[in-house]
Short mmCIF file of C-alpha atoms in Angstrom, two decimals:
data_model
loop_
_atom_site.label_atom_id
_atom_site.label_comp_id
_atom_site.label_asym_id
_atom_site.label_seq_id
_atom_site.Cartn_x
_atom_site.Cartn_y
_atom_site.Cartn_z
CA MET A 607 4.92 -20.30 -21.75
CA ALA A 608 1.96 -18.60 -23.43
CA LYS A 609 0.37 -21.99 -24.12
CA GLN A 610 0.87 -22.99 -20.48
CA ARG A 611 -0.74 -19.77 -19.27
CA ARG A 612 -3.71 -20.30 -21.55
CA ALA A 613 -4.10 -23.82 -20.20
CA GLU A 614 -3.95 -22.53 -16.62
CA SER A 615 -6.53 -19.90 -17.47
CA GLU A 616 -8.81 -22.54 -18.95
CA ALA A 617 -8.48 -24.68 -15.84
CA GLU A 618 -9.08 -21.74 -13.52
CA ALA A 619 -12.24 -20.65 -15.30
CA GLY A 620 -13.57 -24.18 -15.56
CA THR A 621 -13.97 -26.43 -18.59
CA ALA A 622 -17.75 -26.70 -18.88
CA LEU A 623 -17.92 -23.55 -21.01
CA GLY A 624 -15.39 -22.97 -23.78
CA ARG A 625 -13.64 -19.64 -24.23
CA LYS A 626 -15.37 -18.82 -27.52
CA ASP A 627 -18.85 -19.62 -26.16
CA TYR A 628 -18.08 -17.66 -23.01
CA ASP A 629 -16.85 -14.61 -24.93
CA ASN A 630 -19.90 -14.64 -27.21
CA ALA A 631 -22.31 -14.95 -24.29
CA LEU A 632 -20.50 -12.23 -22.34
CA ALA A 633 -20.54 -9.87 -25.33
CA ALA A 634 -24.32 -10.26 -25.64
CA LEU A 635 -24.78 -9.60 -21.93
CA HIS A 636 -22.53 -6.53 -22.17
CA VAL A 637 -24.85 -5.10 -24.80
CA GLU A 638 -27.78 -5.58 -22.43
CA LEU A 639 -25.83 -3.95 -19.58
CA VAL A 640 -25.38 -0.87 -21.78
CA HIS A 641 -29.13 -0.80 -22.45
CA MET A 642 -29.75 -1.17 -18.72
CA GLN A 643 -27.29 1.64 -18.02
CA ASN A 644 -29.10 3.97 -20.43
CA TRP A 645 -32.43 3.21 -18.79
CA ILE A 646 -31.04 3.69 -15.27
CA LYS A 647 -29.66 7.10 -16.24
CA ALA A 648 -32.90 8.17 -17.93
CA SER A 649 -35.20 6.88 -15.19
CA GLY A 650 -33.13 7.94 -12.19
CA THR A 651 -33.18 4.41 -10.80
CA LYS A 652 -30.87 3.58 -7.88
CA VAL A 653 -29.22 0.14 -7.77
CA CYS A 654 -26.94 -1.23 -5.04
CA VAL A 655 -25.19 -4.56 -5.59
CA VAL A 656 -23.38 -6.30 -2.73
CA PHE A 657 -20.81 -9.02 -3.38
CA GLU A 658 -19.71 -11.30 -0.55
CA GLY A 659 -18.31 -14.81 -0.41
CA ARG A 660 -15.36 -17.01 0.37
CA ASP A 661 -11.81 -15.87 -0.28
CA GLY A 662 -10.99 -16.80 -3.87
CA ALA A 663 -14.62 -17.26 -4.84
CA GLY A 664 -14.31 -14.90 -7.82
CA LYS A 665 -15.86 -11.65 -6.64
CA GLY A 666 -13.25 -9.42 -8.26
CA GLY A 667 -13.39 -11.16 -11.64
CA THR A 668 -17.18 -11.01 -11.64
CA ILE A 669 -17.20 -7.29 -10.87
CA LYS A 670 -14.67 -6.70 -13.64
CA ALA A 671 -16.86 -8.66 -16.07
CA ILE A 672 -19.86 -6.50 -15.14
CA THR A 673 -18.11 -3.16 -15.39
CA GLU A 674 -15.60 -3.49 -18.24
CA ARG A 675 -18.01 -2.21 -20.94
CA VAL A 676 -20.10 0.34 -19.04
CA SER A 677 -19.45 3.85 -17.77
CA PRO A 678 -17.59 4.21 -14.45
CA ARG A 679 -19.67 7.35 -13.87
CA VAL A 680 -22.80 5.19 -13.71
CA PHE A 681 -21.34 1.94 -12.36
CA ARG A 682 -19.26 2.80 -9.28
CA VAL A 683 -17.25 0.10 -7.52
CA VAL A 684 -16.72 0.58 -3.79
CA ALA A 685 -13.94 -1.44 -2.14
CA LEU A 686 -13.22 0.21 1.17
CA PRO A 687 -9.85 -0.30 2.90
CA ALA A 688 -9.48 -1.14 6.58
CA PRO A 689 -11.14 1.53 8.74
CA THR A 690 -9.07 4.43 10.05
CA GLU A 691 -8.75 5.08 13.76
CA ARG A 692 -11.45 7.73 13.48
CA GLU A 693 -13.77 5.42 11.53
CA LYS A 694 -13.37 2.76 14.20
CA THR A 695 -15.08 5.14 16.65
CA GLN A 696 -18.03 5.89 14.34
CA MET A 697 -21.35 4.13 14.18
CA TYR A 698 -20.45 1.03 12.21
CA MET A 699 -22.67 1.72 9.18
CA GLN A 700 -21.55 5.35 8.97
CA ARG A 701 -18.65 4.72 6.57
CA TYR A 702 -20.82 2.80 4.13
CA ILE A 703 -23.87 5.06 3.92
CA PRO A 704 -22.18 7.88 1.92
CA HIS A 705 -21.41 5.40 -0.86
CA LEU A 706 -25.01 4.34 -1.47
CA PRO A 707 -26.33 5.23 -4.94
CA ALA A 708 -28.01 8.44 -5.97
CA ALA A 709 -30.43 8.65 -8.89
CA GLY A 710 -29.05 7.15 -12.08
CA GLU A 711 -26.28 5.16 -10.38
CA VAL A 712 -25.30 1.54 -9.86
CA VAL A 713 -23.03 1.05 -6.85
CA ILE A 714 -21.22 -2.27 -6.52
CA PHE A 715 -19.74 -3.13 -3.14
CA ASP A 716 -16.71 -5.42 -3.36
CA ARG A 717 -17.32 -6.59 0.18
CA SER A 718 -19.57 -4.43 2.26
CA TRP A 719 -21.02 -3.84 5.70
CA TYR A 720 -21.16 -7.62 5.99
CA ASN A 721 -17.46 -7.55 6.89
CA ARG A 722 -18.70 -7.37 10.46
CA ALA A 723 -20.56 -10.64 10.15
CA GLY A 724 -17.69 -12.36 8.33
CA VAL A 725 -14.00 -11.53 8.57
CA GLU A 726 -14.36 -9.22 11.59
CA ARG A 727 -16.21 -11.90 13.51
CA VAL A 728 -13.98 -14.82 12.55
CA MET A 729 -10.67 -12.98 12.96
CA GLY A 730 -11.63 -11.30 16.24
CA PHE A 731 -11.80 -7.70 14.99
CA ALA A 732 -15.31 -7.35 16.43
CA SER A 733 -16.66 -8.61 19.74
CA ASP A 734 -19.59 -11.01 20.01
CA GLU A 735 -21.69 -8.13 21.30
CA GLN A 736 -20.80 -5.95 18.30
CA VAL A 737 -21.66 -8.77 15.91
CA ASP A 738 -24.99 -9.40 17.64
CA VAL A 739 -25.87 -5.70 17.44
CA PHE A 740 -25.00 -5.70 13.74
CA LEU A 741 -27.04 -8.81 12.93
CA HIS A 742 -30.04 -7.31 14.74
CA ALA A 743 -29.68 -3.93 13.02
CA VAL A 744 -28.81 -4.93 9.44
CA PRO A 745 -32.36 -5.91 8.37
CA LEU A 746 -33.61 -2.57 9.71
CA MET A 747 -30.95 -0.69 7.78
CA GLU A 748 -31.61 -2.61 4.59
CA ARG A 749 -35.34 -2.02 4.92
CA ALA A 750 -34.55 1.69 5.10
CA ILE A 751 -32.34 1.41 2.00
CA VAL A 752 -35.05 -0.42 0.05
CA GLY A 753 -37.62 2.05 1.41
CA SER A 754 -35.58 4.83 -0.19
CA ASN A 755 -36.29 3.30 -3.61
CA VAL A 756 -32.92 1.57 -3.90
CA LEU A 757 -32.92 -1.79 -5.66
CA LEU A 758 -30.68 -3.83 -3.35
CA LEU A 759 -29.16 -7.05 -4.70
CA LYS A 760 -26.96 -9.25 -2.51
CA TYR A 761 -24.81 -12.03 -3.97
CA TRP A 762 -22.91 -14.67 -2.04
CA LEU A 763 -20.30 -16.56 -4.07
CA GLU A 764 -19.70 -20.05 -2.75
CA VAL A 765 -16.68 -22.13 -3.70
CA THR A 766 -15.68 -25.62 -2.59
CA PRO A 767 -12.68 -26.12 -0.28
CA GLU A 768 -10.77 -27.90 -3.03
CA GLU A 769 -11.29 -25.13 -5.58
CA GLN A 770 -10.43 -22.44 -3.04
CA THR A 771 -7.15 -24.23 -2.30
CA ARG A 772 -6.34 -24.47 -6.01
CA ARG A 773 -7.02 -20.76 -6.57
CA LEU A 774 -5.05 -19.57 -3.56
CA GLN A 775 -2.15 -21.83 -4.50
CA SER A 776 -2.27 -20.32 -7.99
CA ARG A 777 -1.87 -16.88 -6.47
CA ILE A 778 1.31 -18.03 -4.77
CA GLU A 779 2.79 -19.50 -7.94
CA ASP A 780 1.69 -16.91 -10.53
CA GLY A 781 3.55 -13.60 -10.44
CA ARG A 782 0.52 -11.87 -11.95
CA LYS A 783 -1.64 -12.83 -8.98
CA THR A 784 0.58 -12.51 -5.91
CA TRP A 785 -0.93 -9.10 -5.12
CA LYS A 786 -4.27 -10.84 -4.60
CA LEU A 787 -2.95 -12.92 -1.71
CA THR A 788 -2.98 -10.93 1.52
CA GLU A 789 -1.87 -11.80 5.02
CA MET A 790 -5.56 -11.92 5.95
CA ASP A 791 -6.19 -14.53 3.25
CA LEU A 792 -3.45 -16.71 4.69
CA LYS A 793 -4.74 -16.34 8.24
CA SER A 794 -8.31 -16.98 7.12
CA TYR A 795 -7.52 -20.04 5.01
CA SER A 796 -7.46 -22.48 7.94
CA ARG A 797 -10.75 -21.15 9.35
CA TRP A 798 -13.10 -22.69 6.77
CA TYR A 799 -15.73 -23.89 9.23
CA ASP A 800 -15.57 -20.75 11.36
CA TYR A 801 -16.46 -18.86 8.20
CA SER A 802 -19.22 -21.40 7.49
CA ARG A 803 -20.75 -20.75 10.91
CA ALA A 804 -20.45 -17.00 10.42
CA ARG A 805 -22.13 -17.26 7.00
CA ASP A 806 -24.95 -19.36 8.42
CA ALA A 807 -25.63 -16.85 11.19
CA MET A 808 -25.49 -13.99 8.70
CA PHE A 809 -28.00 -15.65 6.39
CA ALA A 810 -30.33 -16.46 9.28
CA ALA A 811 -30.39 -12.78 10.28
CA SER A 812 -30.35 -11.01 6.92
CA ASP A 813 -31.88 -13.27 4.24
CA THR A 814 -35.16 -11.33 4.12
CA GLU A 815 -37.99 -11.12 1.61
CA PHE A 816 -37.19 -7.47 0.86
CA ALA A 817 -33.41 -8.02 0.61
CA PRO A 818 -32.70 -11.73 0.00
CA TRP A 819 -29.33 -13.36 -0.50
CA HIS A 820 -28.71 -14.85 -3.95
CA VAL A 821 -26.20 -17.72 -3.73
CA VAL A 822 -23.90 -18.46 -6.65
CA ARG A 823 -21.96 -21.68 -7.12
CA SER A 824 -18.66 -20.32 -8.43
CA ASP A 825 -16.32 -23.27 -8.92
CA ASN A 826 -16.73 -22.54 -12.63
CA LYS A 827 -15.84 -18.85 -12.91
CA ARG A 828 -17.13 -18.38 -16.44
CA SER A 829 -20.54 -19.83 -15.72
CA ALA A 830 -20.78 -17.94 -12.44
CA ARG A 831 -20.05 -14.59 -14.12
CA LEU A 832 -22.59 -15.16 -16.87
CA ASN A 833 -25.23 -16.37 -14.41
CA ILE A 834 -24.75 -13.36 -12.15
CA ILE A 835 -24.93 -10.83 -14.99
CA SER A 836 -28.01 -12.58 -16.36
CA HIS A 837 -29.64 -12.49 -12.93
CA LEU A 838 -28.72 -8.83 -12.46
CA LEU A 839 -30.30 -7.93 -15.81
CA ALA A 840 -33.44 -9.89 -14.95
CA SER A 841 -33.68 -8.15 -11.56
CA VAL A 842 -33.66 -4.60 -12.96
CA PRO A 843 -36.93 -3.78 -14.79
CA TYR A 844 -35.18 -1.86 -17.55
CA GLU A 845 -36.45 -1.16 -21.04
CA ARG A 846 -34.44 -0.48 -24.16
CA ILE A 847 -34.42 3.22 -24.93
CA LYS A 848 -34.53 4.03 -28.61
CA SER A 849 -31.52 6.11 -29.52
CA LYS A 850 -30.79 8.29 -32.52
CA LYS A 851 -28.77 6.81 -35.33
CA ILE A 852 -25.15 7.85 -34.93
CA THR A 853 -23.13 8.97 -37.94
CA LEU A 854 -19.67 10.49 -37.92
CA PRO A 855 -19.55 14.10 -39.14
CA ALA A 856 -17.28 15.09 -42.00
CA ARG A 857 -13.75 15.84 -40.84
CA GLN A 858 -12.53 19.38 -41.48
CA LYS A 859 -10.10 20.05 -44.28
CA PRO A 860 -6.51 20.95 -43.32
CA GLY A 861 -6.67 24.47 -44.73
CA ASN A 862 -3.37 26.19 -43.99
CA TYR A 863 -2.34 23.72 -41.25
CA LYS A 864 1.14 22.20 -41.65
CA ALA A 865 2.53 19.56 -39.31
CA PRO A 866 5.50 21.00 -37.36
CA ASP A 867 8.96 19.55 -37.63
CA TYR A 868 8.93 18.69 -33.92
CA PRO A 869 11.16 16.07 -32.22
CA TYR A 870 8.36 14.08 -30.58
CA ARG A 871 9.54 11.73 -27.85
CA TYR A 872 7.97 8.49 -29.04
CA ILE A 873 8.12 5.55 -26.66
CA PRO A 874 10.19 2.50 -27.73
CA GLU A 875 8.16 0.18 -29.96
CA LYS A 876 9.14 -3.22 -28.57
CA TYR A 877 6.03 -5.04 -29.76
#
């Protein structure tokens, strides 16, 4: 079973980059992300990263790869649920604005305000008029964000129909992944070309010089993750900050301390 799962994992991530090479490359990039984090904190830089793309394109895995070795107090992931009844009556952008970064923060949106141009448009949650208003307004809003000294990076992960089918089918068959498959995913699956049209309209309206879209071919998950992290690092003008050499202090001597004869409730050691 373990061998089968490893084989499935290899197939899912793609075969062009072996696990060992991937792990080594990712470890090196993680070191650079820590250096970038230190510089962002020290300089008060504000970074906002938006991830959009097809269902099953690998957004979640990429975000996990970015954040697994950095501080959650610096790198904040925002994945908003469906809007409440009150939020539905607000100005559309109102629920997203409070999550934008302050000084010394990196905010990563796992889907973003572009829901209006994508799933809301395709699935009928927003009217044509609402979508048109959004597409007209979004460049103005993003110019204001960039004008507030926020480095705004937008990534679109693109996957082929065949690979999307394979990944969604895997979610059905693998008990570890069933939580990833929502009713919306199932309803959206058959609407491939409606989503293509929505993407095209979104790009036409919002792929600007000051906030361009960066497209990532993500059929190979490993390569896509490494390429995105590399691009992110290249897009932030960070410098390595020299830190003091860290040495562990001497541990205190026990003195008159004696361990109590206490019946600790240890958990069962099954492994």
